[in-house]
Amino acid sequence: MTSFHLQKSCSSKRHSLFVLCLTLTVASRRVRADLDDPMSSWREAKARLKEKILSHKVSTTKISPVDDNVVDLRILFWPIQVLTIDELQQSVTTVSYVELSWRDKVLAWDKMDYENISVLSLDYQDLWHPNMVISNSAHDEDKLLQGNERLLLDDTGRVLMTLPLFSRTSCNLDFTNYPFDKQECDVIVFPLFDECQFTMTTDNVSKLTDPFKINGEWSIEARSADTEMYTWGQKSVPILRVKMLLRRSVLFYIITIMIPMSVTSLMTSLVFWIPPSSGEKVTFLVTIYVSTAVFINFFSDTMPRSMSDLPRITIFLITVMLQCFFALMATLFVIRRYEQEVLEGSRDSRDVDGRQMKDGASRKREEMGELSSKEIGALNITEIGALSSTEIGEPFVEYKSPQKEGLGSKGFGPFFGESALGNHNFPATKMKHGELEDNFSCAKTSPRKVKCQLKAEQWDLIFFVLYHVATVPCFISMLIPLFK
C-alpha cells in the first residue's frame, strides 16, 4: 500500500515537472522572438518618440515656433480643376492641392536613437498650426484648414501639412465673348493675426498637373501664385494671391449653336433663288423664322443670366433674326416688282395691238387717197366694209339697200352718188378714220416713255449679294475670340 502511494506521488511530480519545463520553454521562445523581432523595437521606438513629442511644452501649450519673432511659412496652393461657375452669384468652385510647411527646431530628434524613424504622423490638434482663411470666399466657411488634416513631422523639426481643398470664391465674370470667353479669377489666402509675424514663400509644382486628367466645361489654362503685403491699420499682413486663367470648352457650343445658326442663316439667303412666280418665297421665310425663334427659346436656357455686357452670341442671334427680317422685306419688294412686270407686259401687248391697228388704218387711207374718183365709185359698199373690217380692225357701218330707201338709180343715194364719190365726200369713211385718229392721238401727243428698270430676277441677285456681304463680317467677329 505504501509502495503504491509512493509510485503515484512520483508520477504526479514528474508530470508537474514536465508541464513546468514546457511552459518555461514556450515563454523563453516568445521572449527570444520578441527580442529578435525588429518590428517590435521599431514600434517601441516610435511610441517613445511620439510620447516625447506630445509631452513637450511646445506641443502641450501650442506655442508658435517663433524664430526672431518671424515664422517662415511655405505655402503651395495649386488649383487642379474647376467644378462649377455660378453666373448669378459670380462665384467659382475649384479643387486645389494645398501644402503648408513650417519649422520648429525644438521638435527635432536624432533618428539614430529611434530606429531611423525620420517622419512621424500626428493629428491636427497635436501641434501648433497657422490659421489661414480665404478672404474672397463666397461660402459661409472661409477657413482654409477645416481641422481634420494630418501633420507630418520630420527629424529636422519641419512640419508638413497636405490637403485637398474644395473652395468657392467670388470672381468678376465677363461674358462678352461667350461662349468663347476666358475668365481671370483670384484666390486670396492670408493668415489670421497671431503673436508672431509670417513670411510666406510659394513653390512652383507644375509637375502636379501631369497625373490629372481634366474633364469638364472649364479648364485651367494658366495659374500663378505670388505673395503680397497687405496693410491693415498699423500692421502689415502677407497674403497669397493665386491667379487662374479659365477657358471654356467650346466644342459643345460650336456643334449645337454655331453650326445650326450658320446653316439657318445660309438657308435664309436661298429665298433669293426661288422664282417669284412660284409663290413660295414668303412661306419659306416664315418657316425659317419660326424655327429660328424656337431654337433661340431653347438656347436661352444655357445663356448666362447675369451679364454686365451683352455677349457676342446674343448679338449673333439678333443679327440672324434681322437677316431673316431683311430677307422678308427684300422678298416682298421682289414680289411687288414681279407683279408690276406682269402688268406692264399685258399693257405692252395691248399697245402693240393698237400700233398695228393704227399702221393698218394709215396704209388704208394712203391706198384710198391714191384711188381716183372713178375707181372709188366702182367700189361697192360690201367691198369697202370688208376692206375696212379687215384692215382697220373694226366692222364698218351697215348700210341699207338704196332701192328700198329710194336713194337713186345707182343705188348710192344722195350721199353716195357719183358726184359725191368724185368729191371724196365719204361721211361714213371719214367718220371711221376720224375715230381712229382720235384713238391714237394720245400716242402722237404723249409718246410712251422708256424707263430703265431692273427686273425681279436681277433684284433677287442684288439682294443675295448684299445679304452675304452683311453676313460674313458677323461670322468673322464671332470667331475672332476663338483664336485668341
Short mmCIF file of C-alpha atoms in Angstrom, two decimals:
data_model
loop_
_atom_site.label_atom_id
_atom_site.label_comp_id
_atom_site.label_asym_id
_atom_site.label_seq_id
_atom_site.Cartn_x
_atom_site.Cartn_y
_atom_site.Cartn_z
CA MET A 1 0.00 0.00 0.00
CA THR A 2 2.80 2.33 0.90
CA SER A 3 4.71 1.50 -2.25
CA PHE A 4 1.60 2.23 -4.32
CA HIS A 5 1.27 5.72 -2.86
CA LEU A 6 4.96 6.37 -3.41
CA GLN A 7 4.69 5.43 -7.08
CA LYS A 8 1.65 7.64 -7.52
CA SER A 9 3.37 10.59 -5.89
CA CYS A 10 6.43 10.19 -8.08
CA SER A 11 4.37 10.08 -11.25
CA SER A 12 2.48 13.25 -10.34
CA LYS A 13 5.73 15.07 -9.57
CA ARG A 14 7.14 14.02 -12.92
CA HIS A 15 4.01 15.30 -14.66
CA SER A 16 4.19 18.64 -12.90
CA LEU A 17 7.85 18.98 -13.72
CA PHE A 18 7.13 18.23 -17.37
CA VAL A 19 4.43 20.90 -17.53
CA LEU A 20 6.74 23.44 -15.87
CA CYS A 21 9.54 22.71 -18.31
CA LEU A 22 7.20 23.03 -21.26
CA THR A 23 5.88 26.36 -20.02
CA LEU A 24 9.37 27.73 -19.49
CA THR A 25 10.39 26.62 -22.96
CA VAL A 26 7.45 28.34 -24.65
CA ALA A 27 7.98 31.52 -22.63
CA SER A 28 11.66 31.61 -23.43
CA ARG A 29 10.94 31.21 -27.13
CA ARG A 30 8.42 34.07 -27.04
CA VAL A 31 10.90 36.31 -25.25
CA ARG A 32 13.60 35.36 -27.71
CA ALA A 33 11.23 36.08 -30.63
CA ASP A 34 10.35 39.46 -29.19
CA LEU A 35 13.99 40.30 -28.76
CA ASP A 36 14.86 39.16 -32.27
CA ASP A 37 11.86 40.88 -33.97
CA PRO A 38 12.94 44.34 -35.32
CA MET A 39 9.31 45.45 -35.73
CA SER A 40 8.73 45.41 -32.04
CA SER A 41 11.76 47.58 -31.40
CA TRP A 42 10.59 49.96 -34.17
CA ARG A 43 7.17 50.21 -32.55
CA GLU A 44 8.72 50.77 -29.19
CA ALA A 45 10.95 53.48 -30.65
CA LYS A 46 8.02 55.13 -32.36
CA ALA A 47 5.99 55.03 -29.17
CA ARG A 48 8.85 56.63 -27.25
CA LEU A 49 9.28 59.28 -29.95
CA LYS A 50 5.61 60.15 -30.08
CA GLU A 51 5.43 60.32 -26.29
CA LYS A 52 8.42 62.65 -26.29
CA ILE A 53 6.91 64.97 -28.92
CA LEU A 54 3.47 65.13 -27.37
CA SER A 55 4.83 65.67 -23.86
CA HIS A 56 6.95 68.61 -24.92
CA LYS A 57 5.84 72.00 -23.65
CA VAL A 58 5.68 73.35 -27.20
CA SER A 59 3.14 70.70 -28.05
CA THR A 60 1.05 70.91 -24.91
CA THR A 61 0.84 74.70 -24.91
CA LYS A 62 0.52 75.12 -28.71
CA ILE A 63 3.19 77.81 -28.78
CA SER A 64 4.11 79.12 -32.21
CA PRO A 65 7.60 78.30 -33.49
CA VAL A 66 8.89 81.85 -33.25
CA ASP A 67 12.37 82.43 -34.60
CA ASP A 68 13.28 86.09 -34.19
CA ASN A 69 9.55 86.77 -33.94
CA VAL A 70 9.07 85.61 -37.55
CA VAL A 71 7.66 82.31 -38.76
CA ASP A 72 8.87 81.17 -42.15
CA LEU A 73 5.73 79.70 -43.68
CA ARG A 74 5.94 77.95 -47.01
CA ILE A 75 2.66 77.55 -48.82
CA LEU A 76 1.74 75.81 -52.02
CA PHE A 77 -1.70 76.46 -53.48
CA TRP A 78 -2.25 74.70 -56.78
CA PRO A 79 -5.71 74.76 -58.44
CA ILE A 80 -6.40 71.49 -60.23
CA GLN A 81 -9.91 71.65 -61.66
CA VAL A 82 -12.89 73.97 -61.96
CA LEU A 83 -16.10 72.27 -60.87
CA THR A 84 -18.78 74.90 -61.46
CA ILE A 85 -19.20 78.57 -62.27
CA ASP A 86 -22.27 80.35 -60.96
CA GLU A 87 -23.18 83.30 -63.20
CA LEU A 88 -25.80 84.70 -60.83
CA GLN A 89 -23.62 84.72 -57.72
CA GLN A 90 -20.43 85.42 -59.69
CA SER A 91 -18.57 82.58 -57.98
CA VAL A 92 -16.19 79.80 -58.98
CA THR A 93 -15.88 76.39 -57.29
CA THR A 94 -12.45 74.78 -57.63
CA VAL A 95 -10.50 71.79 -56.37
CA SER A 96 -6.96 72.63 -55.28
CA TYR A 97 -3.94 70.97 -53.77
CA VAL A 98 -2.66 72.86 -50.71
CA GLU A 99 0.59 72.29 -48.90
CA LEU A 100 1.76 74.17 -45.79
CA SER A 101 5.11 73.74 -44.07
CA TRP A 102 6.98 75.45 -41.24
CA ARG A 103 9.83 74.52 -38.94
CA ASP A 104 10.05 74.15 -35.15
CA LYS A 105 13.60 73.35 -34.10
CA VAL A 106 12.69 72.18 -30.61
CA LEU A 107 10.76 69.27 -32.09
CA ALA A 108 13.80 67.83 -33.90
CA TRP A 109 15.34 64.49 -32.88
CA ASP A 110 18.19 62.20 -33.75
CA LYS A 111 16.76 59.44 -35.87
CA MET A 112 19.61 57.08 -34.91
CA ASP A 113 18.16 56.96 -31.39
CA TYR A 114 14.77 55.91 -32.68
CA GLU A 115 15.40 53.08 -35.12
CA ASN A 116 15.99 55.51 -38.04
CA ILE A 117 12.47 56.93 -37.77
CA SER A 118 12.55 60.22 -39.73
CA VAL A 119 8.84 61.02 -40.11
CA LEU A 120 6.07 61.00 -37.52
CA SER A 121 2.38 61.40 -38.29
CA LEU A 122 0.35 63.46 -35.83
CA ASP A 123 -3.17 64.77 -35.51
CA TYR A 124 -4.15 68.31 -36.47
CA GLN A 125 -4.64 69.34 -32.85
CA ASP A 126 -1.38 67.88 -31.54
CA LEU A 127 0.83 70.77 -32.65
CA TRP A 128 0.62 74.46 -33.31
CA HIS A 129 -0.58 75.36 -36.81
CA PRO A 130 -1.32 78.62 -38.60
CA ASN A 131 -4.91 79.75 -39.03
CA MET A 132 -5.43 80.53 -42.70
CA VAL A 133 -8.55 82.00 -44.27
CA ILE A 134 -9.72 82.66 -47.83
CA SER A 135 -10.60 86.34 -47.92
CA ASN A 136 -12.69 86.26 -51.12
CA SER A 137 -14.67 83.17 -50.16
CA ALA A 138 -18.26 83.04 -51.42
CA HIS A 139 -19.22 80.47 -48.77
CA ASP A 140 -20.01 80.77 -45.08
CA GLU A 141 -16.97 78.66 -44.21
CA ASP A 142 -13.92 80.67 -45.20
CA LYS A 143 -11.23 78.80 -43.26
CA LEU A 144 -8.54 77.12 -45.26
CA LEU A 145 -7.96 74.38 -42.65
CA GLN A 146 -11.03 72.50 -41.53
CA GLY A 147 -9.49 70.65 -38.54
CA ASN A 148 -9.40 67.09 -39.90
CA GLU A 149 -5.98 67.27 -41.53
CA ARG A 150 -2.88 65.25 -40.66
CA LEU A 151 0.55 66.65 -39.80
CA LEU A 152 3.87 65.13 -40.83
CA LEU A 153 6.82 65.97 -38.56
CA ASP A 154 10.33 65.07 -39.74
CA ASP A 155 13.53 64.70 -37.72
CA THR A 156 14.64 68.26 -38.56
CA GLY A 157 11.57 69.76 -36.90
CA ARG A 158 9.76 70.70 -40.14
CA VAL A 159 6.01 70.25 -40.08
CA LEU A 160 4.25 69.47 -43.35
CA MET A 161 0.51 69.59 -43.97
CA THR A 162 -1.11 68.48 -47.24
CA LEU A 163 -4.81 68.57 -48.04
CA PRO A 164 -7.24 68.71 -50.96
CA LEU A 165 -9.33 71.86 -50.83
CA PHE A 166 -12.82 72.46 -52.22
CA SER A 167 -13.29 76.23 -52.29
CA ARG A 168 -15.91 78.58 -53.70
CA THR A 169 -14.57 82.05 -54.31
CA SER A 170 -16.07 85.18 -55.79
CA CYS A 171 -14.93 86.26 -59.24
CA ASN A 172 -15.85 89.10 -61.58
CA LEU A 173 -17.08 87.15 -64.59
CA ASP A 174 -17.09 88.75 -68.03
CA PHE A 175 -19.29 87.01 -70.63
CA THR A 176 -18.68 89.40 -73.52
CA ASN A 177 -17.07 86.68 -75.66
CA TYR A 178 -19.43 83.91 -74.54
CA PRO A 179 -19.15 81.03 -75.41
CA PHE A 180 -15.53 81.69 -76.43
CA ASP A 181 -14.79 83.51 -73.19
CA LYS A 182 -11.89 83.35 -70.77
CA GLN A 183 -12.18 84.23 -67.10
CA GLU A 184 -9.48 85.52 -64.78
CA CYS A 185 -10.17 84.64 -61.15
CA ASP A 186 -8.17 85.01 -57.94
CA VAL A 187 -7.99 83.10 -54.68
CA ILE A 188 -6.64 85.24 -51.83
CA VAL A 189 -5.28 83.46 -48.73
CA PHE A 190 -3.80 85.13 -45.66
CA PRO A 191 -3.03 84.08 -42.05
CA LEU A 192 -5.06 85.38 -39.16
CA PHE A 193 -3.44 87.69 -36.66
CA ASP A 194 -1.18 85.90 -34.20
CA GLU A 195 1.53 86.79 -31.73
CA CYS A 196 4.07 86.25 -34.49
CA GLN A 197 4.69 87.51 -37.97
CA PHE A 198 4.84 85.48 -41.14
CA THR A 199 6.99 85.40 -44.20
CA MET A 200 5.21 83.46 -46.93
CA THR A 201 7.03 81.69 -49.72
CA THR A 202 5.41 79.99 -52.70
CA ASP A 203 6.67 76.98 -54.62
CA ASN A 204 6.13 76.02 -58.24
CA VAL A 205 4.88 72.48 -58.80
CA SER A 206 3.81 72.39 -62.43
CA LYS A 207 4.53 68.66 -62.44
CA LEU A 208 1.39 68.16 -60.35
CA THR A 209 -0.77 68.66 -63.41
CA ASP A 210 0.70 65.64 -65.20
CA PRO A 211 -1.16 62.84 -63.33
CA PHE A 212 -4.52 64.61 -63.52
CA LYS A 213 -6.87 64.25 -66.46
CA ILE A 214 -9.22 67.20 -66.51
CA ASN A 215 -12.71 66.77 -67.96
CA GLY A 216 -15.44 69.35 -67.81
CA GLU A 217 -16.75 72.56 -69.29
CA TRP A 218 -13.90 74.66 -67.90
CA SER A 219 -10.17 74.09 -67.90
CA ILE A 220 -7.39 75.96 -66.13
CA GLU A 221 -5.19 77.32 -68.89
CA ALA A 222 -2.65 79.11 -66.66
CA ARG A 223 -2.03 79.61 -62.96
CA SER A 224 0.39 81.58 -60.85
CA ALA A 225 0.92 82.37 -57.16
CA ASP A 226 2.54 85.47 -55.70
CA THR A 227 2.87 86.89 -52.21
CA GLU A 228 1.95 90.46 -51.41
CA MET A 229 1.94 92.63 -48.33
CA TYR A 230 -1.44 93.95 -47.29
CA THR A 231 -1.58 96.79 -44.78
CA TRP A 232 -4.39 96.55 -42.27
CA GLY A 233 -4.33 99.50 -39.95
CA GLN A 234 -0.84 99.67 -38.49
CA LYS A 235 0.02 96.07 -39.22
CA SER A 236 1.19 94.53 -42.48
CA VAL A 237 -0.06 91.07 -43.29
CA PRO A 238 1.38 88.87 -46.05
CA ILE A 239 -1.23 87.47 -48.40
CA LEU A 240 -1.08 84.83 -51.08
CA ARG A 241 -2.77 85.69 -54.37
CA VAL A 242 -3.39 82.73 -56.67
CA LYS A 243 -4.37 83.74 -60.20
CA MET A 244 -6.22 81.39 -62.52
CA LEU A 245 -6.95 81.79 -66.22
CA LEU A 246 -10.03 79.73 -67.05
CA ARG A 247 -11.08 78.75 -70.55
CA ARG A 248 -14.43 77.32 -71.60
CA SER A 249 -14.60 74.21 -73.77
CA VAL A 250 -16.28 75.40 -76.96
CA LEU A 251 -16.86 72.16 -78.87
CA PHE A 252 -20.37 71.71 -77.45
CA TYR A 253 -21.38 75.27 -78.36
CA ILE A 254 -19.91 75.05 -81.86
CA ILE A 255 -21.84 71.86 -82.63
CA THR A 256 -25.15 72.79 -81.02
CA ILE A 257 -25.31 76.56 -81.60
CA MET A 258 -22.87 77.98 -84.12
CA ILE A 259 -23.27 75.38 -86.86
CA PRO A 260 -27.13 75.23 -86.75
CA MET A 261 -27.46 79.02 -86.73
CA SER A 262 -24.92 79.38 -89.54
CA VAL A 263 -26.81 76.85 -91.65
CA THR A 264 -30.06 78.67 -90.89
CA SER A 265 -28.51 81.96 -91.98
CA LEU A 266 -27.31 80.42 -95.25
CA MET A 267 -30.69 78.80 -95.87
CA THR A 268 -32.35 82.19 -95.47
CA SER A 269 -30.34 83.53 -98.40
CA LEU A 270 -31.69 80.73 -100.63
CA VAL A 271 -35.02 82.55 -100.77
CA PHE A 272 -33.49 84.83 -103.41
CA TRP A 273 -33.05 81.83 -105.71
CA ILE A 274 -36.73 80.85 -105.57
CA PRO A 275 -38.58 82.21 -108.65
CA PRO A 276 -41.17 84.88 -107.78
CA SER A 277 -43.72 83.08 -109.93
CA SER A 278 -43.67 80.03 -107.61
CA GLY A 279 -45.46 81.86 -104.80
CA GLU A 280 -43.43 80.05 -102.09
CA LYS A 281 -40.91 82.73 -101.16
CA VAL A 282 -42.82 84.18 -98.21
CA THR A 283 -43.82 80.73 -96.94
CA PHE A 284 -40.18 79.65 -96.99
CA LEU A 285 -39.09 82.68 -94.96
CA VAL A 286 -41.88 82.36 -92.40
CA THR A 287 -40.91 78.71 -91.81
CA ILE A 288 -37.27 79.63 -91.21
CA TYR A 289 -38.24 82.50 -88.91
CA VAL A 290 -40.43 80.27 -86.74
CA SER A 291 -37.74 77.58 -86.48
CA THR A 292 -35.15 80.22 -85.50
CA ALA A 293 -37.43 81.60 -82.80
CA VAL A 294 -37.95 78.12 -81.34
CA PHE A 295 -34.20 77.46 -81.37
CA ILE A 296 -33.44 80.74 -79.58
CA ASN A 297 -36.03 79.87 -76.94
CA PHE A 298 -34.23 76.56 -76.37
CA PHE A 299 -30.82 78.21 -76.30
CA SER A 300 -31.90 80.82 -73.74
CA ASP A 301 -31.73 78.16 -71.00
CA THR A 302 -27.97 77.85 -71.45
CA MET A 303 -27.28 81.58 -71.70
CA PRO A 304 -25.65 83.39 -68.75
CA ARG A 305 -28.38 85.10 -66.78
CA SER A 306 -26.25 87.73 -65.08
CA MET A 307 -24.46 89.92 -67.58
CA SER A 308 -22.84 93.32 -67.36
CA ASP A 309 -22.08 93.29 -71.10
CA LEU A 310 -24.06 91.77 -73.93
CA PRO A 311 -22.43 88.52 -75.14
CA ARG A 312 -21.36 88.21 -78.75
CA ILE A 313 -23.53 85.13 -79.19
CA THR A 314 -26.61 87.20 -78.34
CA ILE A 315 -25.61 89.81 -80.91
CA PHE A 316 -25.09 86.98 -83.39
CA LEU A 317 -28.57 85.56 -82.79
CA ILE A 318 -30.14 89.02 -83.07
CA THR A 319 -28.25 89.51 -86.33
CA VAL A 320 -29.63 86.24 -87.69
CA MET A 321 -33.16 87.39 -86.84
CA LEU A 322 -32.53 90.76 -88.50
CA GLN A 323 -31.19 88.99 -91.57
CA CYS A 324 -34.39 87.00 -91.78
CA PHE A 325 -36.40 90.23 -91.48
CA PHE A 326 -34.27 91.88 -94.18
CA ALA A 327 -34.81 88.88 -96.45
CA LEU A 328 -38.56 89.13 -95.87
CA MET A 329 -38.66 92.84 -96.78
CA ALA A 330 -36.50 92.24 -99.85
CA THR A 331 -38.72 89.34 -100.92
CA LEU A 332 -41.85 91.48 -100.65
CA PHE A 333 -40.15 94.11 -102.81
CA VAL A 334 -39.19 91.49 -105.42
CA ILE A 335 -42.73 90.08 -105.48
CA ARG A 336 -44.13 93.59 -105.92
CA ARG A 337 -41.70 94.24 -108.75
CA TYR A 338 -42.66 90.96 -110.38
CA GLU A 339 -46.36 91.90 -110.29
CA GLN A 340 -45.52 95.23 -111.93
CA GLU A 341 -43.65 93.39 -114.66
CA VAL A 342 -46.70 91.23 -115.32
CA LEU A 343 -48.96 94.30 -115.56
CA GLU A 344 -46.51 96.13 -117.81
CA GLY A 345 -46.27 93.09 -120.04
CA SER A 346 -50.03 92.95 -120.57
CA ARG A 347 -50.13 96.73 -121.20
CA ASP A 348 -47.31 96.46 -123.74
CA SER A 349 -49.16 93.72 -125.61
CA ARG A 350 -52.21 95.97 -125.87
CA ASP A 351 -50.04 98.83 -127.10
CA VAL A 352 -48.54 96.61 -129.79
CA ASP A 353 -52.02 95.62 -130.97
CA GLY A 354 -53.03 99.27 -131.07
CA ARG A 355 -49.98 100.26 -133.06
CA GLN A 356 -50.69 97.50 -135.54
CA MET A 357 -54.27 98.78 -135.93
CA LYS A 358 -53.00 102.32 -136.44
CA ASP A 359 -50.50 101.24 -139.06
CA GLY A 360 -53.22 99.33 -140.94
CA ALA A 361 -55.55 102.35 -140.93
CA SER A 362 -52.78 104.63 -142.17
CA ARG A 363 -51.95 102.33 -145.01
CA LYS A 364 -55.67 102.11 -145.93
CA ARG A 365 -56.02 105.88 -146.02
CA GLU A 366 -53.00 106.11 -148.24
CA GLU A 367 -54.43 103.48 -150.57
CA MET A 368 -57.81 105.22 -150.73
CA GLY A 369 -56.14 108.55 -151.28
CA GLU A 370 -54.35 107.17 -154.31
CA LEU A 371 -57.62 105.90 -155.89
CA SER A 372 -59.33 108.10 -158.42
CA SER A 373 -62.96 109.06 -158.13
CA LYS A 374 -63.97 106.57 -160.78
CA GLU A 375 -62.13 103.77 -159.01
CA ILE A 376 -63.78 104.69 -155.72
CA GLY A 377 -67.19 104.77 -157.45
CA ALA A 378 -66.53 101.35 -158.83
CA LEU A 379 -66.19 100.01 -155.31
CA ASN A 380 -69.40 98.85 -153.79
CA ILE A 381 -70.36 99.14 -150.16
CA THR A 382 -69.63 95.47 -149.41
CA GLU A 383 -66.03 95.73 -150.61
CA ILE A 384 -65.43 98.91 -148.65
CA GLY A 385 -66.93 97.35 -145.49
CA ALA A 386 -64.94 94.16 -145.82
CA LEU A 387 -61.79 96.10 -146.56
CA SER A 388 -62.36 98.34 -143.58
CA SER A 389 -63.12 95.47 -141.19
CA THR A 390 -60.00 93.52 -142.12
CA GLU A 391 -57.54 96.38 -142.28
CA ILE A 392 -58.87 98.74 -139.68
CA GLY A 393 -59.92 96.01 -137.25
CA GLU A 394 -63.46 97.32 -136.60
CA PRO A 395 -66.69 96.42 -138.50
CA PHE A 396 -67.89 99.04 -140.92
CA VAL A 397 -71.28 100.75 -140.72
CA GLU A 398 -74.12 98.68 -142.06
CA TYR A 399 -75.98 100.43 -144.89
CA LYS A 400 -79.47 99.74 -146.12
CA SER A 401 -80.39 98.90 -149.67
CA PRO A 402 -80.79 102.09 -151.78
CA GLN A 403 -83.78 100.66 -153.74
CA LYS A 404 -85.75 100.14 -150.56
CA GLU A 405 -84.97 103.58 -149.33
CA GLY A 406 -85.48 105.26 -152.73
CA LEU A 407 -82.00 106.68 -152.84
CA GLY A 408 -81.38 106.87 -156.58
CA SER A 409 -80.98 104.76 -159.62
CA LYS A 410 -77.37 103.92 -158.98
CA GLY A 411 -78.09 102.67 -155.51
CA PHE A 412 -75.85 105.09 -153.58
CA GLY A 413 -78.40 107.75 -152.74
CA PRO A 414 -77.65 111.41 -152.30
CA PHE A 415 -74.59 110.82 -150.16
CA PHE A 416 -73.05 108.03 -152.19
CA GLY A 417 -73.72 109.27 -155.71
CA GLU A 418 -71.12 109.61 -158.35
CA SER A 419 -70.73 113.31 -157.67
CA ALA A 420 -70.21 112.61 -154.04
CA LEU A 421 -67.63 109.95 -154.74
CA GLY A 422 -65.97 112.23 -157.17
CA ASN A 423 -65.64 114.89 -154.47
CA HIS A 424 -64.45 112.24 -151.97
CA ASN A 425 -67.46 113.02 -149.84
CA PHE A 426 -67.42 109.79 -147.77
CA PRO A 427 -69.14 110.68 -144.48
CA ALA A 428 -69.04 107.19 -143.03
CA THR A 429 -65.49 106.55 -144.09
CA LYS A 430 -64.34 109.89 -142.78
CA MET A 431 -66.12 109.19 -139.52
CA LYS A 432 -64.30 105.91 -139.01
CA HIS A 433 -60.95 107.45 -139.90
CA GLY A 434 -61.61 110.28 -137.51
CA GLU A 435 -62.37 107.85 -134.70
CA LEU A 436 -59.12 106.02 -135.39
CA GLU A 437 -57.20 109.27 -135.33
CA ASP A 438 -58.84 110.16 -132.01
CA ASN A 439 -57.95 106.77 -130.56
CA PHE A 440 -54.27 107.14 -131.43
CA SER A 441 -53.92 110.84 -130.81
CA CYS A 442 -52.56 110.14 -127.29
CA ALA A 443 -49.76 108.09 -128.79
CA LYS A 444 -48.83 111.03 -131.00
CA THR A 445 -49.06 113.75 -128.38
CA SER A 446 -47.62 111.80 -125.42
CA PRO A 447 -45.29 109.07 -126.65
CA ARG A 448 -44.57 106.14 -124.30
CA LYS A 449 -41.61 106.82 -122.02
CA VAL A 450 -38.96 104.16 -121.89
CA LYS A 451 -37.76 103.56 -118.28
CA CYS A 452 -34.59 101.73 -117.34
CA GLN A 453 -35.82 99.40 -114.55
CA LEU A 454 -34.27 96.21 -113.14
CA LYS A 455 -36.23 93.01 -113.36
CA ALA A 456 -37.29 90.93 -110.35
CA GLU A 457 -34.63 88.28 -111.04
CA GLN A 458 -31.94 90.96 -111.06
CA TRP A 459 -33.18 92.36 -107.74
CA ASP A 460 -33.01 88.85 -106.27
CA LEU A 461 -29.36 88.59 -107.29
CA ILE A 462 -28.55 92.02 -105.82
CA PHE A 463 -30.22 91.19 -102.51
CA PHE A 464 -28.42 87.83 -102.39
CA VAL A 465 -25.04 89.57 -102.69
CA LEU A 466 -25.95 92.25 -100.12
CA TYR A 467 -27.15 89.58 -97.70
CA HIS A 468 -23.82 87.75 -97.73
CA VAL A 469 -21.80 90.97 -97.61
CA ALA A 470 -23.55 91.77 -94.33
CA THR A 471 -23.32 88.18 -93.02
CA VAL A 472 -19.60 87.49 -93.48
CA PRO A 473 -18.36 90.22 -91.07
CA CYS A 474 -20.80 88.98 -88.44
CA PHE A 475 -19.39 85.44 -88.62
CA ILE A 476 -15.80 86.69 -88.55
CA SER A 477 -16.41 88.84 -85.46
CA MET A 478 -17.88 85.80 -83.70
CA LEU A 479 -14.89 83.56 -84.45
CA ILE A 480 -12.14 86.07 -83.59
CA PRO A 481 -12.15 85.26 -79.80
CA LEU A 482 -11.74 81.57 -80.64
CA PHE A 483 -8.23 82.15 -81.99
CA LYS A 484 -7.00 84.44 -79.22
#
